[in-house]
Short mmCIF file of C-alpha atoms in Angstrom, two decimals:
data_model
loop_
_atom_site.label_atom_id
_atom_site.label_comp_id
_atom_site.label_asym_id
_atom_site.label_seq_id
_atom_site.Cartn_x
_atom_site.Cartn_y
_atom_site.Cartn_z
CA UNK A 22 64.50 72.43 178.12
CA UNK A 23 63.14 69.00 176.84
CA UNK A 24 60.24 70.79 175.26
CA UNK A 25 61.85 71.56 172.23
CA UNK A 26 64.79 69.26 172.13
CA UNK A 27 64.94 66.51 170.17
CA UNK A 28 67.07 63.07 168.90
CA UNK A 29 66.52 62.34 165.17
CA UNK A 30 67.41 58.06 164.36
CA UNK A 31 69.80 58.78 161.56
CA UNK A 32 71.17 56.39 158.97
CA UNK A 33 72.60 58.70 156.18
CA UNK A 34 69.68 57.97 154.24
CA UNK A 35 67.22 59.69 152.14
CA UNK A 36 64.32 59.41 154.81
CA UNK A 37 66.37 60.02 157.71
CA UNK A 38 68.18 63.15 156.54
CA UNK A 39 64.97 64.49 155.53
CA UNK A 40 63.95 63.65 159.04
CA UNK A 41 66.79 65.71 160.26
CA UNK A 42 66.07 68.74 157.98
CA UNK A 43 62.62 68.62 159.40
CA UNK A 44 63.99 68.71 162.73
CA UNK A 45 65.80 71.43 162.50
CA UNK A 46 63.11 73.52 161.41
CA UNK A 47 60.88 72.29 163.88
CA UNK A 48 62.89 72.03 167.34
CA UNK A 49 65.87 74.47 169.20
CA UNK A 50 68.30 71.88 169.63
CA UNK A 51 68.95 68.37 167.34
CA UNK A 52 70.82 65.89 168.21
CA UNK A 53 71.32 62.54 166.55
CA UNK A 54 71.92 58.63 166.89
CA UNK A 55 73.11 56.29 164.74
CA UNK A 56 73.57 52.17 165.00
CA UNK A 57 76.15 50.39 164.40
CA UNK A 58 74.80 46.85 164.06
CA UNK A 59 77.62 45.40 162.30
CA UNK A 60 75.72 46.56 159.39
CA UNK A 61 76.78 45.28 155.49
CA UNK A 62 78.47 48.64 154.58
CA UNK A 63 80.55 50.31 157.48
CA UNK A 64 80.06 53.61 154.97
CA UNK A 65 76.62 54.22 156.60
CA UNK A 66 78.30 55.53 159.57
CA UNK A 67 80.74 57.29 157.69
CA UNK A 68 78.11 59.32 155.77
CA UNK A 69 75.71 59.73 159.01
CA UNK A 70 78.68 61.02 160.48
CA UNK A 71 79.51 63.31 158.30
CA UNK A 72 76.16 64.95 157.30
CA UNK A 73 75.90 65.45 161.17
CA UNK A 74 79.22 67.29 161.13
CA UNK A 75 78.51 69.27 158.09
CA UNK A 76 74.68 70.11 159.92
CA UNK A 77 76.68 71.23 163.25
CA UNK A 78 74.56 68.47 165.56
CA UNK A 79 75.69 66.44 167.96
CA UNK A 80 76.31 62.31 166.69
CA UNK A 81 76.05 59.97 168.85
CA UNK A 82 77.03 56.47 167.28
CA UNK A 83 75.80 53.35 169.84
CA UNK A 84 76.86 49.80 169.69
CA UNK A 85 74.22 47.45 168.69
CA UNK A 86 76.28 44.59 167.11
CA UNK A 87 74.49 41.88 169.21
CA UNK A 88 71.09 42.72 166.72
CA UNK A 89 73.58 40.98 163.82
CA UNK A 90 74.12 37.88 166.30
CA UNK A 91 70.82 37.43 166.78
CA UNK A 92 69.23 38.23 163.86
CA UNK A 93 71.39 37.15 160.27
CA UNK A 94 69.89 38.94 157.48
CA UNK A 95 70.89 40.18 154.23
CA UNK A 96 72.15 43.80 155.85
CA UNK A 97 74.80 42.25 158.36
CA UNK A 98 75.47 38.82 156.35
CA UNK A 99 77.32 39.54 152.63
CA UNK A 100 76.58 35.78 152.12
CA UNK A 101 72.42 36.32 152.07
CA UNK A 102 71.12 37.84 148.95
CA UNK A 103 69.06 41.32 149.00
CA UNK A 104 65.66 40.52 147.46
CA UNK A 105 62.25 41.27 148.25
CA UNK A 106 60.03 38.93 149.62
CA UNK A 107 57.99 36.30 147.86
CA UNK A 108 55.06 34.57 148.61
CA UNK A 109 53.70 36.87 151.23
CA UNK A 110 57.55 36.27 153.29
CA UNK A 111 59.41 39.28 153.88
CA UNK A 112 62.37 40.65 152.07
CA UNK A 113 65.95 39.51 152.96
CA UNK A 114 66.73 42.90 154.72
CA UNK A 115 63.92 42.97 157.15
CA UNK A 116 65.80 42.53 160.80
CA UNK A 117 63.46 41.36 163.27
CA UNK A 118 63.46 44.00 166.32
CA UNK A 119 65.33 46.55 164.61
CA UNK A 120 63.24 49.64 165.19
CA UNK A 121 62.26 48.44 168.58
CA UNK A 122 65.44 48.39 169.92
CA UNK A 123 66.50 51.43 168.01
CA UNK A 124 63.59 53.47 169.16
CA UNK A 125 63.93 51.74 172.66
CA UNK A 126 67.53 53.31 172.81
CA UNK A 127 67.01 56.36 171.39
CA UNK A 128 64.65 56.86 173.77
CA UNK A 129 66.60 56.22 176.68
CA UNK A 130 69.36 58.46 175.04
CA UNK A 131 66.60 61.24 174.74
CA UNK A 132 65.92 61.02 178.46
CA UNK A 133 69.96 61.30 179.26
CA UNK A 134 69.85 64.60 177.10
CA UNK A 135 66.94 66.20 178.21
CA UNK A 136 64.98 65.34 174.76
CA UNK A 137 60.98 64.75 174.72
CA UNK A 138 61.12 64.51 171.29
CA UNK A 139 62.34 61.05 168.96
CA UNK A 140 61.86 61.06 165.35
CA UNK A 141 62.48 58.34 162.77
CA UNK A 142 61.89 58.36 159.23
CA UNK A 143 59.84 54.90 158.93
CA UNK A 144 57.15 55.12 156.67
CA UNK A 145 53.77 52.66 155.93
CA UNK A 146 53.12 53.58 152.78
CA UNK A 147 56.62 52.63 150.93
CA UNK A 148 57.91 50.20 154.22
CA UNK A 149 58.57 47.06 152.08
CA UNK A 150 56.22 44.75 154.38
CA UNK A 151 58.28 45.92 157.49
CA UNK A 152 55.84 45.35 160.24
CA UNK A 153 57.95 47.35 162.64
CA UNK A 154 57.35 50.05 160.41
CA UNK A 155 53.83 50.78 160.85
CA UNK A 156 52.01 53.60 162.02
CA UNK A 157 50.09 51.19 164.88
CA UNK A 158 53.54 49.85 166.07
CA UNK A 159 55.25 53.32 166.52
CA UNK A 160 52.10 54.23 168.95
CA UNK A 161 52.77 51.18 170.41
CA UNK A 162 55.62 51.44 171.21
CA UNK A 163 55.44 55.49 172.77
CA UNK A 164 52.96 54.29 175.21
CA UNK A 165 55.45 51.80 176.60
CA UNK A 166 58.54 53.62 176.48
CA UNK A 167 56.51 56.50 177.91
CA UNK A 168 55.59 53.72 180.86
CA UNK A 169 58.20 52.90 181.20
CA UNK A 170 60.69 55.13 181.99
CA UNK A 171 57.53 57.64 183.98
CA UNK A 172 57.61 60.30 181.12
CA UNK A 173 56.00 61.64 178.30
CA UNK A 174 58.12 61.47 175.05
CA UNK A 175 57.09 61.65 171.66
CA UNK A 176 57.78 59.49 168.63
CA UNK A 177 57.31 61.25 165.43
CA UNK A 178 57.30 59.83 162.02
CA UNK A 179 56.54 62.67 159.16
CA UNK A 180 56.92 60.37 156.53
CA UNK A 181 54.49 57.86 157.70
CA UNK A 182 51.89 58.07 155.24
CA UNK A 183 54.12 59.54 152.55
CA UNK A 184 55.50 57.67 149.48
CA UNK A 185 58.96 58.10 147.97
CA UNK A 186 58.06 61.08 145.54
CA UNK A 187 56.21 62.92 148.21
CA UNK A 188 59.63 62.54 150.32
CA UNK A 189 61.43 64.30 147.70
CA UNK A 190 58.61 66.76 147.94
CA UNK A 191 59.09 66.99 151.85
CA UNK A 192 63.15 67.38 151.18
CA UNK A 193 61.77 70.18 148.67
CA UNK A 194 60.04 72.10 150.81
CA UNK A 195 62.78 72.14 153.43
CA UNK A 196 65.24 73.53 151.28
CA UNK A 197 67.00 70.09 150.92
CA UNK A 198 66.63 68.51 147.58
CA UNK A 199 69.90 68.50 146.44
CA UNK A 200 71.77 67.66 149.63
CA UNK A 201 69.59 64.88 150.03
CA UNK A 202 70.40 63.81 146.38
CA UNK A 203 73.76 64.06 146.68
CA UNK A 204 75.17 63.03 149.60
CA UNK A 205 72.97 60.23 151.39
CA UNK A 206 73.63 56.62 151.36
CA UNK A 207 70.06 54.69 150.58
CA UNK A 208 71.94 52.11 148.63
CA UNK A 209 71.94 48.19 149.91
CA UNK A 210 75.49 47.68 148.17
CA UNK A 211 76.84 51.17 149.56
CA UNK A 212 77.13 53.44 147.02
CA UNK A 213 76.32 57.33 147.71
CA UNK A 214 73.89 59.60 146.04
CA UNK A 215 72.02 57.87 143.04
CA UNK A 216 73.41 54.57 144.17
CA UNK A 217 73.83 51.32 141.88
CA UNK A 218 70.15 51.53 140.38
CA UNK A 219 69.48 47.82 141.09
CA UNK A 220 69.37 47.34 144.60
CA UNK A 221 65.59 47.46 146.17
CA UNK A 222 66.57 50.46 147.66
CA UNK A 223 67.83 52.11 144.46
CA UNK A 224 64.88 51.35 142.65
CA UNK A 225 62.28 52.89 145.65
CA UNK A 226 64.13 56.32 145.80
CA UNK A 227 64.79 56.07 142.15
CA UNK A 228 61.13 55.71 141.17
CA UNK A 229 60.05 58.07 143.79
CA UNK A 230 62.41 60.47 142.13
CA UNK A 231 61.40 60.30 138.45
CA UNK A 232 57.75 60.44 139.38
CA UNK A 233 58.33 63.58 141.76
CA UNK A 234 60.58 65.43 139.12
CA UNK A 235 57.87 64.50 136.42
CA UNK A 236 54.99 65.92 139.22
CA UNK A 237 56.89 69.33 139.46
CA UNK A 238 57.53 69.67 135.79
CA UNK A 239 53.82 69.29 134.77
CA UNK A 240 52.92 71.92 137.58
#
């Protein structure tokens, strides 16, 4: 049963629903999980919740508010700018432990369900300086989750080594482009689809965009 069952980390983002496309191709049964960390813009969960409705998988939404007690950053505190990072610190929105727990819990989830499978859309190559996105973390990581709990799960991360336009590519290829478009949330100040263009999120999947659309059109 676990063989080809899997739990997808889902936001309502561009890299996650891609994630979740890919999933579905890939595995017999999806399910997905989404945090609620007492995150900036409650309309993450809304949008997570209903791409998984309109996709006919399972949602599971888990509490993780204590991650904005302990850690005050710019995605659970409206009084602390979004910027990037400067001087070799990292950006405002980086929330120390965030993909370890998330991963951690997932993972636990997966074994209630019957899942081997966990995949999460973080990605080295566009990660913003987010250590806990690397490739050498996510190993990591599977070897003690895998330890720990006596099993043998998988984390997998397709976009790892993939930049923003060769996401859109990915989203492409799965027959997703325009769902993806329109209806995810990437935007820091929680505006759907093309977002408000300034946040550092806008600007990623905007740039990613142009340079994939400007790819395909020279092809």
């Amino acid at each position: 049963m676990g063989k080809n069952k899997a739990v997808v980390v889902f936001s309502g983002g561009q890299d996650s629903t891609t994630c979740l496309f890919w999933a579905l191709k890939k595995y017999d049964q999806v399910e997905v999980v989404t945090f609620d960390y007492n995150q900036r813009h409650k309309e993450e969960i809304e949008v997570a919740k209903e791409i998984a409705a309109d996709l006919n998988v399972r949602h599971h939404v888990l509490d993780m508010s204590l991650l904005s007690q302990l850690a005050p950053n710019a995605l659970t505190r409206d009084e602390i700018e979004v910027k990037d990072g400067e001087n070799g610190d990292l950006p405002s929105t980086f929330v120390p432990g965030r993909n370890l727990l998330f991963l951690s819990f997932a993972t636990i989830l997966a074994k209630q369900i019957g899942a081997k499978h966990i995949i999460t859309g973080v990605c080295e190559t566009d990660f913003s300086g987010y250590p806990d996105c690397r490739d050498v973390f996510v190993k990591s990581l599977n070897v003690t989750l895998n330890l720990s709990m006596d099993d043998q799960f998988v984390i997998h991360t397709p976009l790892m080594w993939l930049d923003k336009a060769e996401t859109w590519e990915l989203a492409d290829e799965l027959g997703a482009f325009n769902y993806v478009r329109e209806k995810t949330l990437t935007c820091y100040h929680g505006i759907r689809g093309e977002g408000c263009g300034e946040c550092p999120s806008c600007k990623l999947r905007k740039n990613g965009l142009d340079s994939y659309l400007q790819k395909k059109e020279n092809s």
